[in-house]
Tab-separated table of C-alpha atoms and ligand atoms in Angstrom:
chain	number	residue	atom	x	y	z
A	1	UNK	CA	0.104	0.037	-0.328
A	2	UNK	CA	0.837	3.686	-0.670
A	3	UNK	CA	1.551	5.758	2.512
A	4	UNK	CA	-0.917	8.975	2.354
A	5	UNK	CA	0.102	12.389	1.616
A	6	UNK	CA	1.869	14.332	4.172
A	7	UNK	CA	0.913	17.443	5.625
A	8	UNK	CA	1.873	19.742	2.745
A	9	UNK	CA	0.779	17.433	0.054
A	10	UNK	CA	-2.708	17.257	2.317
A	11	UNK	CA	-2.814	21.039	1.993
A	12	UNK	CA	-1.987	20.679	-1.786
A	13	UNK	CA	-4.858	18.277	-2.095
A	14	UNK	CA	-7.182	19.981	-0.277
A	15	UNK	CA	-7.070	22.948	-1.730
A	16	UNK	CA	-6.827	21.571	-5.227
A	17	UNK	CA	-10.469	20.205	-4.585
A	18	UNK	CA	-12.106	23.444	-2.881
A	19	UNK	CA	-11.558	24.469	-6.444
A	20	UNK	CA	-13.583	21.581	-7.553
A	21	UNK	CA	-16.650	23.253	-5.737
A	22	UNK	CA	-18.646	26.298	-7.191
A	23	UNK	CA	-17.347	28.460	-5.677
A	24	UNK	CA	-13.433	27.402	-6.764
A	25	UNK	CA	-14.677	26.936	-10.189
A	26	UNK	CA	-16.606	30.773	-9.881
A	27	UNK	CA	-13.125	32.006	-9.559
A	28	UNK	CA	-11.543	30.357	-12.019
A	29	UNK	CA	-13.911	30.898	-14.748
A	30	UNK	CA	-14.222	34.839	-13.692
A	31	UNK	CA	-9.457	35.155	-13.779
A	32	UNK	CA	-8.166	36.985	-16.712
A	33	UNK	CA	-6.077	34.676	-18.935
A	34	UNK	CA	-2.914	34.196	-16.981
A	35	UNK	CA	-0.582	36.624	-17.453
A	36	UNK	CA	2.932	36.641	-15.497
A	37	UNK	CA	3.099	40.669	-14.712
A	38	UNK	CA	-0.314	40.562	-13.986
A	39	UNK	CA	-0.650	37.318	-10.806
A	40	UNK	CA	-0.458	39.805	-8.015
A	41	UNK	CA	-3.005	42.138	-9.374
A	42	UNK	CA	-5.194	39.323	-10.154
A	43	UNK	CA	-4.669	37.680	-7.032
A	44	UNK	CA	-5.561	40.854	-4.944
A	45	UNK	CA	-8.742	41.359	-6.820
A	46	UNK	CA	-10.087	38.150	-5.980
A	47	UNK	CA	-9.293	38.392	-2.025
A	48	UNK	CA	-11.316	41.454	-2.532
A	49	UNK	CA	-13.960	39.623	-4.152
A	50	UNK	CA	-14.091	37.947	-0.981
A	51	UNK	CA	-12.364	34.375	-1.594
A	52	UNK	CA	-9.161	32.870	0.811
A	53	UNK	CA	-5.499	33.206	-0.042
A	54	UNK	CA	-5.333	29.354	-0.737
A	55	UNK	CA	-7.977	29.322	-3.254
A	56	UNK	CA	-7.349	31.761	-4.962
A	57	UNK	CA	-3.428	31.045	-4.960
A	58	UNK	CA	-4.442	27.370	-6.198
A	59	UNK	CA	-7.060	28.700	-8.938
A	60	UNK	CA	-3.913	31.049	-9.815
A	61	UNK	CA	-1.689	28.326	-10.402
A	62	UNK	CA	-3.838	26.055	-12.696
A	63	UNK	CA	-4.471	29.533	-14.905
A	64	UNK	CA	-0.612	29.018	-14.899
A	65	UNK	CA	-0.160	25.583	-15.485
A	66	UNK	CA	-2.997	26.125	-17.982
A	67	UNK	CA	-1.394	28.704	-19.970
A	68	UNK	CA	2.111	26.710	-19.946
A	69	UNK	CA	0.491	23.409	-21.018
A	70	UNK	CA	-0.794	25.077	-24.279
A	71	UNK	CA	1.679	24.424	-26.174
A	72	UNK	CA	1.240	20.178	-24.448
A	73	UNK	CA	-1.762	20.032	-24.849
A	74	UNK	CA	-3.240	22.473	-26.958
A	75	UNK	CA	-6.355	24.178	-27.104
A	76	UNK	CA	-8.019	21.660	-24.485
A	77	UNK	CA	-5.194	22.613	-22.074
A	78	UNK	CA	-7.943	25.485	-20.962
A	79	UNK	CA	-10.123	23.125	-18.820
A	80	UNK	CA	-7.927	20.656	-17.654
A	81	UNK	CA	-6.019	20.841	-14.893
A	82	UNK	CA	-2.575	20.059	-13.452
A	83	UNK	CA	-0.168	19.895	-11.258
A	84	UNK	CA	3.624	21.413	-12.018
A	85	UNK	CA	4.898	18.020	-12.248
A	86	UNK	CA	2.152	16.406	-13.505
A	87	UNK	CA	1.927	18.722	-16.503
A	88	UNK	CA	5.966	18.886	-16.900
A	89	UNK	CA	5.968	14.965	-16.729
A	90	UNK	CA	2.578	15.019	-19.760
A	91	UNK	CA	2.371	12.477	-23.077
A	92	UNK	CA	1.900	15.342	-25.954
A	93	UNK	CA	-1.885	14.989	-26.845
A	94	UNK	CA	-0.688	14.452	-30.467
A	95	UNK	CA	2.081	11.596	-28.929
A	96	UNK	CA	-1.017	9.721	-26.839
A	97	UNK	CA	-3.381	9.889	-29.671
A	98	UNK	CA	-0.964	7.632	-32.047
A	99	UNK	CA	0.049	5.137	-28.985
A	100	UNK	CA	-4.020	5.317	-28.334
A	101	UNK	CA	-4.454	4.514	-32.555
A	102	UNK	CA	-2.210	1.020	-31.863
A	103	UNK	CA	-4.047	-0.023	-29.652
A	104	UNK	CA	-7.326	0.652	-31.180
A	105	UNK	CA	-7.163	-2.485	-33.566
A	106	UNK	CA	-7.200	-5.373	-30.684
A	107	UNK	CA	-10.483	-4.715	-29.237
A	108	UNK	CA	-8.741	-4.249	-26.111
A	109	UNK	CA	-11.713	-5.125	-22.983
A	110	UNK	CA	-9.318	-4.024	-19.740
A	111	UNK	CA	-6.489	-2.004	-20.213
A	112	UNK	CA	-4.558	-0.613	-17.474
A	113	UNK	CA	-2.174	2.749	-17.394
A	114	UNK	CA	0.659	2.038	-14.299
A	115	UNK	CA	1.761	5.498	-13.662
A	116	UNK	CA	-1.273	7.309	-15.233
A	117	UNK	CA	-0.314	10.749	-14.457
A	118	UNK	CA	-2.576	13.591	-14.684
A	119	UNK	CA	-3.767	11.272	-17.720
A	120	UNK	CA	-2.337	12.263	-20.257
A	121	UNK	CA	-1.892	9.328	-21.763
A	122	UNK	CA	-5.225	7.466	-20.302
A	123	UNK	CA	-7.624	10.217	-21.190
A	124	UNK	CA	-6.375	9.018	-25.214
A	125	UNK	CA	-6.308	5.423	-23.689
A	126	UNK	CA	-9.691	5.123	-22.641
A	127	UNK	CA	-10.685	5.715	-26.630
A	128	UNK	CA	-9.258	1.921	-27.160
A	129	UNK	CA	-10.672	-0.157	-25.034
A	130	UNK	CA	-14.138	-0.947	-23.518
A	131	UNK	CA	-13.011	0.313	-19.556
A	132	UNK	CA	-9.633	1.550	-18.534
A	133	UNK	CA	-7.666	1.749	-15.090
A	134	UNK	CA	-5.100	4.630	-13.960
A	135	UNK	CA	-3.423	3.701	-11.357
A	136	UNK	CA	-0.555	5.969	-9.873
A	137	UNK	CA	0.896	6.408	-5.821
A	138	UNK	CA	0.280	10.260	-5.806
A	139	UNK	CA	-2.752	11.129	-3.961
A	140	UNK	CA	-3.060	15.205	-5.871
A	141	UNK	CA	-2.256	13.643	-9.064
A	142	UNK	CA	-5.159	11.256	-8.560
A	143	UNK	CA	-7.204	13.950	-7.637
A	144	UNK	CA	-5.908	15.534	-11.179
A	145	UNK	CA	-6.238	13.119	-13.309
A	146	UNK	CA	-10.286	12.267	-12.184
A	147	UNK	CA	-11.007	15.728	-12.259
A	148	UNK	CA	-9.581	16.001	-16.009
A	149	UNK	CA	-11.520	12.802	-17.097
A	150	UNK	CA	-15.009	14.353	-16.071
A	151	UNK	CA	-13.748	17.355	-17.704
A	152	UNK	CA	-13.681	15.312	-21.076
A	153	UNK	CA	-16.495	13.224	-20.096
A	154	UNK	CA	-14.909	9.860	-19.676
A	155	UNK	CA	-15.643	9.185	-16.005
A	156	UNK	CA	-18.117	6.983	-17.067
A	157	UNK	CA	-15.641	4.281	-18.657
A	158	UNK	CA	-12.088	4.826	-16.786
A	159	UNK	CA	-11.418	4.836	-12.767
A	160	UNK	CA	-8.410	5.937	-11.318
A	161	UNK	CA	-6.608	4.091	-8.420
A	162	UNK	CA	-4.025	5.674	-6.030
A	163	UNK	CA	-1.256	2.491	-5.325
A	164	UNK	CA	1.791	1.040	-5.864
A	165	UNK	CA	2.093	-0.135	-9.674
A	166	UNK	CA	4.301	-3.125	-8.181
A	167	UNK	CA	1.420	-4.711	-5.904
A	168	UNK	CA	-1.727	-4.401	-8.431
A	169	UNK	CA	-2.766	-7.566	-9.724
A	170	UNK	CA	-2.818	-8.002	-13.314
A	171	UNK	CA	-5.610	-10.959	-13.773
A	172	UNK	CA	-8.510	-9.988	-16.391
A	173	UNK	CA	-6.195	-7.031	-17.774
A	174	UNK	CA	-5.361	-7.792	-21.381
A	175	UNK	CA	-4.079	-4.527	-22.202
A	176	UNK	CA	-1.415	-2.590	-19.908
A	177	UNK	CA	0.838	0.831	-20.514
A	178	UNK	CA	3.384	2.034	-18.346
A	179	UNK	CA	5.279	5.316	-18.249
A	180	UNK	CA	7.786	5.226	-14.938
A	181	UNK	CA	9.023	8.560	-13.720
A	182	UNK	CA	12.092	9.329	-14.847
A	183	UNK	CA	12.174	12.744	-12.494
A	184	UNK	CA	12.927	12.365	-8.741
A	185	UNK	CA	12.649	15.341	-6.276
A	186	UNK	CA	16.729	16.123	-7.029
A	187	UNK	CA	16.146	16.192	-10.995
A	188	UNK	CA	15.940	14.275	-14.029
A	189	UNK	CA	17.022	10.235	-13.840
A	190	UNK	CA	18.945	8.477	-16.207
A	191	UNK	CA	19.654	5.438	-15.816
A	192	UNK	CA	16.471	3.193	-16.831
A	193	UNK	CA	16.426	0.885	-13.862
A	194	UNK	CA	17.032	4.207	-11.850
A	195	UNK	CA	12.646	5.572	-13.230
A	196	UNK	CA	9.916	4.745	-11.069
A	197	UNK	CA	9.321	1.787	-11.132
A	198	UNK	CA	12.116	1.049	-12.961
A	199	UNK	CA	13.066	-1.118	-16.191
A	200	UNK	CA	13.207	-4.040	-14.681
A	201	UNK	CA	9.117	-4.313	-13.672
A	202	UNK	CA	8.766	-3.166	-17.738
A	203	UNK	CA	10.191	-5.857	-18.767
A	204	UNK	CA	8.635	-8.134	-16.329
A	205	UNK	CA	5.365	-6.653	-17.039
A	206	UNK	CA	5.631	-8.437	-20.723
A	207	UNK	CA	5.394	-11.630	-19.514
A	208	UNK	CA	2.221	-11.286	-17.489
A	209	UNK	CA	0.390	-9.305	-20.128
A	210	UNK	CA	1.630	-9.830	-23.603
A	211	UNK	CA	-0.408	-6.359	-25.122
A	212	UNK	CA	1.870	-4.406	-23.075
A	213	UNK	CA	3.597	-0.682	-23.879
A	214	UNK	CA	6.297	1.230	-21.845
A	215	UNK	CA	7.156	4.982	-22.568
A	216	UNK	CA	11.088	5.550	-22.015
A	217	UNK	CA	13.406	7.897	-22.627
A	218	UNK	CA	14.401	8.383	-26.326
A	219	UNK	CA	18.161	7.990	-25.441
A	220	UNK	CA	17.931	4.428	-23.981
A	221	UNK	CA	20.209	2.512	-25.399
A	222	UNK	CA	19.970	-0.219	-28.009
A	223	UNK	CA	21.735	-2.470	-26.578
A	224	UNK	CA	18.731	-2.994	-23.352
A	225	UNK	CA	16.124	-3.236	-26.085
A	226	UNK	CA	14.924	-6.959	-25.343
A	227	UNK	CA	14.173	-9.061	-28.613
A	228	UNK	CA	10.976	-8.936	-30.024
A	229	UNK	CA	9.995	-6.247	-29.107
A	230	UNK	CA	8.975	-3.048	-31.275
A	231	UNK	CA	11.059	0.266	-29.787
A	232	UNK	CA	9.279	3.354	-31.806
A	233	UNK	CA	11.043	6.524	-32.103
A	234	UNK	CA	8.582	9.455	-31.885
A	235	UNK	CA	9.525	13.239	-33.082
A	236	UNK	CA	7.312	16.309	-33.010
A	237	UNK	CA	7.970	18.727	-34.928
A	238	UNK	CA	11.369	17.433	-35.082
A	239	UNK	CA	11.979	16.669	-31.513
A	240	UNK	CA	12.671	12.926	-30.310
A	241	UNK	CA	10.091	13.303	-27.323
A	242	UNK	CA	10.441	9.386	-26.754
A	243	UNK	CA	11.188	5.576	-27.766
A	244	UNK	CA	7.757	3.812	-27.141
A	245	UNK	CA	8.145	-0.071	-26.473
A	246	UNK	CA	5.729	-2.418	-27.817
A	247	UNK	CA	5.424	-6.388	-26.423
A	248	UNK	CA	3.501	-9.259	-27.804
A	249	UNK	CA	0.926	-8.799	-30.059
A	250	UNK	CA	1.585	-5.029	-30.271
A	251	UNK	CA	4.943	-4.749	-32.174
A	252	UNK	CA	4.742	-5.239	-35.404
A	253	UNK	CA	8.596	-4.050	-36.675
A	254	UNK	CA	11.510	-4.376	-34.942
A	255	UNK	CA	12.452	-0.277	-34.828
A	256	UNK	CA	10.795	2.479	-35.860
A	257	UNK	CA	10.581	5.882	-35.962
A	258	UNK	CA	7.069	8.062	-36.211
A	259	UNK	CA	7.308	11.281	-37.622
A	260	UNK	CA	4.435	14.057	-35.964
A	261	UNK	CA	1.859	15.613	-36.326
A	262	UNK	CA	2.177	13.896	-39.869
A	263	UNK	CA	2.096	10.625	-38.842
A	264	UNK	CA	4.744	9.171	-41.274
A	265	UNK	CA	6.534	6.227	-40.161
A	266	UNK	CA	9.170	4.118	-41.010
A	267	UNK	CA	10.531	0.964	-40.234
A	268	UNK	CA	13.546	-1.055	-40.426
A	269	UNK	CA	16.093	-3.242	-38.449
A	270	UNK	CA	19.225	-1.506	-38.349
A	271	UNK	CA	20.868	-3.974	-40.612
A	272	UNK	CA	20.041	-2.245	-43.881
A	273	UNK	CA	23.754	-1.648	-45.804
A	274	UNK	CA	24.251	2.196	-47.175
A	275	UNK	CA	27.646	3.042	-49.160
A	276	UNK	CA	29.628	5.606	-48.174
A	277	UNK	CA	30.723	8.259	-50.517
A	278	UNK	CA	31.896	11.832	-51.519
A	279	UNK	CA	29.598	14.819	-51.984
A	280	UNK	CA	27.044	14.966	-53.784
A	281	UNK	CA	24.244	17.790	-55.798
A	282	UNK	CA	21.741	16.974	-52.611
A	283	UNK	CA	22.782	17.250	-48.379
A	284	UNK	CA	19.844	14.687	-46.104
A	285	UNK	CA	19.416	15.860	-42.314
A	286	UNK	CA	17.608	12.919	-41.259
A	287	UNK	CA	15.264	13.152	-38.712
A	288	UNK	CA	16.079	12.901	-34.945
A	289	UNK	CA	13.241	9.914	-34.559
A	290	UNK	CA	15.624	8.591	-37.371
A	291	UNK	CA	18.589	8.853	-36.673
A	292	UNK	CA	18.405	7.336	-33.062
A	293	UNK	CA	16.033	4.592	-34.240
A	294	UNK	CA	19.252	3.714	-36.510
A	295	UNK	CA	17.266	3.717	-39.619
A	296	UNK	CA	19.159	6.508	-41.318
A	297	UNK	CA	20.803	3.796	-44.018
A	298	UNK	CA	17.141	3.078	-45.059
A	299	UNK	CA	16.444	6.831	-45.551
A	300	UNK	CA	19.427	7.270	-47.936
A	301	UNK	CA	18.594	4.279	-49.780
A	302	UNK	CA	14.868	5.289	-50.175
A	303	UNK	CA	16.681	8.504	-51.558
A	304	UNK	CA	19.219	6.799	-53.848
A	305	UNK	CA	21.458	8.518	-51.253
A	306	UNK	CA	25.020	7.821	-49.352
A	307	UNK	CA	26.341	8.466	-46.034
A	308	UNK	CA	29.880	10.944	-46.092
A	309	UNK	CA	30.894	9.298	-43.656
A	310	UNK	CA	30.319	6.231	-41.788
A	311	UNK	CA	29.598	7.147	-38.580
A	312	UNK	CA	27.648	10.428	-39.155
A	313	UNK	CA	23.795	10.910	-39.494
A	314	UNK	CA	24.369	12.742	-43.070
A	315	UNK	CA	23.075	11.483	-46.551
A	316	UNK	CA	24.154	12.631	-49.940
A	317	UNK	CA	22.683	11.860	-53.297
A	318	UNK	CA	22.889	12.924	-56.606
A	319	UNK	CA	19.629	13.765	-57.342
A	320	UNK	CA	17.275	15.820	-55.516
A	321	UNK	CA	14.169	13.555	-53.958
A	322	UNK	CA	11.004	13.655	-52.030
A	323	UNK	CA	11.506	11.816	-48.071
A	324	UNK	CA	9.384	13.110	-45.103
A	325	UNK	CA	12.169	11.736	-43.029
A	326	UNK	CA	15.357	13.849	-43.638
A	327	UNK	CA	15.214	17.556	-44.372
A	328	UNK	CA	16.684	18.563	-47.574
A	329	UNK	CA	19.444	21.174	-49.188
A	330	UNK	CA	21.198	21.954	-52.073
A	331	UNK	CA	25.214	21.922	-51.710
A	332	UNK	CA	26.204	24.948	-53.252
A	333	UNK	CA	30.064	24.113	-51.863
A	334	UNK	CA	32.179	22.328	-50.402
A	335	UNK	CA	35.480	23.864	-48.659
A	336	UNK	CA	37.847	22.529	-46.292
A	337	UNK	CA	37.329	23.549	-42.765
A	338	UNK	CA	39.575	26.834	-42.548
A	339	UNK	CA	38.131	30.417	-40.769
A	340	UNK	CA	40.029	32.274	-43.193
A	341	UNK	CA	38.478	31.036	-46.091
A	342	UNK	CA	35.562	30.641	-44.595
A	343	UNK	CA	35.550	34.349	-44.005
A	344	UNK	CA	36.241	35.340	-47.226
A	345	UNK	CA	33.434	32.827	-48.748
A	346	UNK	CA	30.839	34.981	-46.137
A	347	UNK	CA	32.401	38.044	-46.659
A	348	UNK	CA	32.086	37.973	-50.989
A	349	UNK	CA	28.359	36.908	-50.327
A	350	UNK	CA	27.649	39.375	-47.955
A	351	UNK	CA	26.304	37.193	-45.370
A	352	UNK	CA	25.439	38.723	-42.360
A	353	UNK	CA	22.990	35.926	-40.959
A	354	UNK	CA	24.258	32.268	-40.606
A	355	UNK	CA	22.750	29.024	-39.290
A	356	UNK	CA	25.012	26.417	-38.256
A	357	UNK	CA	24.684	22.374	-38.530
A	358	UNK	CA	27.024	20.357	-37.392
A	359	UNK	CA	27.375	16.807	-36.721
A	360	UNK	CA	30.886	14.823	-35.999
A	361	UNK	CA	32.924	18.268	-35.052
A	362	UNK	CA	33.207	20.270	-31.973
A	363	UNK	CA	33.400	24.084	-33.492
A	364	UNK	CA	31.024	26.033	-31.347
A	365	UNK	CA	28.594	27.746	-33.537
A	366	UNK	CA	28.534	30.738	-31.370
A	367	UNK	CA	31.734	30.786	-30.852
A	368	UNK	CA	31.956	30.291	-34.750
A	369	UNK	CA	29.776	33.169	-35.798
A	370	UNK	CA	31.701	35.613	-33.352
A	371	UNK	CA	35.009	34.661	-35.250
A	372	UNK	CA	33.168	35.016	-38.476
A	373	UNK	CA	32.789	38.437	-37.766
A	374	UNK	CA	29.734	38.714	-40.283
A	375	UNK	CA	28.143	41.924	-42.182
A	376	UNK	CA	26.092	41.954	-44.665
A	377	UNK	CA	21.791	41.842	-45.900
A	378	UNK	CA	22.006	37.746	-47.256
A	379	UNK	CA	21.584	34.696	-44.862
A	380	UNK	CA	22.901	31.829	-45.649
A	381	UNK	CA	23.431	27.956	-44.633
A	382	UNK	CA	26.888	26.182	-43.956
A	383	UNK	CA	27.194	22.783	-42.772
A	384	UNK	CA	30.080	21.808	-40.436
A	385	UNK	CA	30.759	17.896	-41.083
A	386	UNK	CA	33.208	15.090	-41.677
A	387	UNK	CA	33.959	14.171	-45.265
A	388	UNK	CA	36.250	10.649	-45.301
A	389	UNK	CA	37.557	11.417	-42.138
A	390	UNK	CA	38.344	15.335	-42.938
A	391	UNK	CA	36.653	17.976	-41.670
A	392	UNK	CA	35.041	20.504	-44.121
A	393	UNK	CA	32.128	23.040	-43.981
A	394	UNK	CA	29.415	22.509	-46.712
A	395	UNK	CA	27.336	25.938	-48.110
A	396	UNK	CA	24.071	24.385	-48.710
A	397	UNK	CA	19.813	26.559	-49.055
A	398	UNK	CA	17.110	24.283	-47.848
A	399	UNK	CA	15.254	22.174	-50.591
A	400	UNK	CA	11.765	24.546	-51.772
B	1	SAM	C1	6.034	10.071	-16.192
B	1	SAM	S1	3.972	10.021	-14.804
B	1	SAM	C2	3.085	9.880	-15.973
B	1	SAM	C3	2.316	10.231	-16.895
B	1	SAM	C4	1.473	10.179	-17.992
B	1	SAM	N1	1.595	9.658	-18.689
B	1	SAM	C5	0.445	11.303	-18.135
B	1	SAM	O1	0.813	11.338	-19.976
B	1	SAM	O2	-0.117	12.666	-17.883
B	1	SAM	C6	4.897	8.648	-13.931
B	1	SAM	C7	3.750	9.067	-12.854
B	1	SAM	O3	4.238	7.785	-12.262
B	1	SAM	C8	3.914	7.201	-10.333
B	1	SAM	N2	4.549	7.023	-10.048
B	1	SAM	C9	5.992	6.597	-10.306
B	1	SAM	N3	6.403	4.812	-9.579
B	1	SAM	C10	4.725	4.679	-8.895
B	1	SAM	C11	4.782	3.316	-8.566
B	1	SAM	N4	5.560	2.571	-8.206
B	1	SAM	N5	3.374	3.529	-8.200
B	1	SAM	C12	2.410	4.113	-8.686
B	1	SAM	N6	3.106	5.134	-9.967
B	1	SAM	C13	4.250	5.459	-9.940
B	1	SAM	C14	4.515	9.467	-10.664
B	1	SAM	O4	3.561	9.851	-9.225
B	1	SAM	C15	4.133	9.781	-11.598
B	1	SAM	O5	2.658	10.963	-11.839
C-alpha cells in the first residue's frame, strides 16, 4: 500500500478539491487569461471579491499551468487541471493519440495505465478499450487525473486508483501501458533502472500481460532493448520525445521512427547496408527519430543516397528526392574547414546571418559566428562535418 500524503500534500489536495467546488469554479472561470506580470493584481482582486488566500493561490496556479500546457495539449489545456510535475511529465496530446491508435485494433476490454499521472495518456487510451483504469501513487495527481477525465466526459468508462503499481494484480487485464517516472525530487533520472518503477519491472510486465506498451526516454541504449519487442522513436516537429516499446501482439516491426504530427512512419531492423561516398549535389539531414532508431541507412537507400562518413548521420545524393524523413539541401560549395577561407567566402556573399548545422565536429556555432565577424544583408546555411575523415564546410540552401 502507498503511504498517505504528508501535511503539505494534504493541504494541496484540499485546495485542489476546493477548486472543484462551485465557488472554486466561479473563481477560476472569472480569472483573465494568465499573464506573468499580472498575477499579483489578479490575486488581490480575487481576495477583494472575498476568496481566501489558499483558494486564490490554487486557482492562479491552475491558470498559470493551463497557459503553460497549451503548447503540449492544445486548446483543451484551458479546461484541464495540472500539477507542475504532472504537466512536466505528461505526454503530448499528439503522441498520446498516436499511441492509443495502436491499441485500438486489438478489441481491448480492460486496459490499465500504470503510472497514469494527470491522465495525459489515459485520456486517449480510454478510447481504445471498453474499460480503462489508471493507477498512480500520488493522491493529488490521482485527484487531478480524475478531474481531467470528468472534464473530458470519460469518468464513466475510466477509473483512477491510488496505489503502488508493484502491488497491483493484473488478473483479467488484457492490455497495459506504463510510463515510469524519470524524475525525482533531486532531478532527472538517466539510468532506466533508476526510473520509478524501474526498467526491469517494465520488462517483467510483458511476461504477465503480453499486450504491453511502455514509454521510455529517447536515449535508451539499443543494447537494453528486449529482443522481440518493437522500439518506436517518436518526434514532434523534429524534436525526439520518446521511445515507445511495444510487446507481444502490439509489436509490428523491430525498429520504427514515427514523425508527428504527420504520422509518417519508417520501419527497419538496423541492418540495411549503406554506401559511404563523396558529397553530391544534395544533402539530407534525417529527422532525429530516424537517427535514434538507427534507420539512417534506410532513408539513404530510399533516396538513392550515401553517407558522407560511416559514423555521421548526413546523407548525400546526386538527385533531389522527396522524403518526409529528412530535410533536404542543395550543396552550393564544399571547402576544407578553415576560418580564413570561410570568412572570405561569406564576405564575398555579403552574409550577415548564418545558420550553422554540425555533426562530427567540436566547433561551437556561437563561437564560430563571433570569429567570422559577419556583416551583410544576406542569409546562408553552412554544414560542418567530416567527409572521408576530413573536416569540411558545406555551403547549402534548403530545398523548397
Ligand atoms: C511520467 S508520469 C506519467 C505521465 C502520464 N503518462 C501522462 O501522460 O500524464 C509517471 C507517474 O508515475 C507515478 N509513479 C511513479 N512510481 C510509481 C509507483 N511505483 N506506483 C504508482 N505510481 C508511480 C508518479 O507519481 C507519476 O505521476
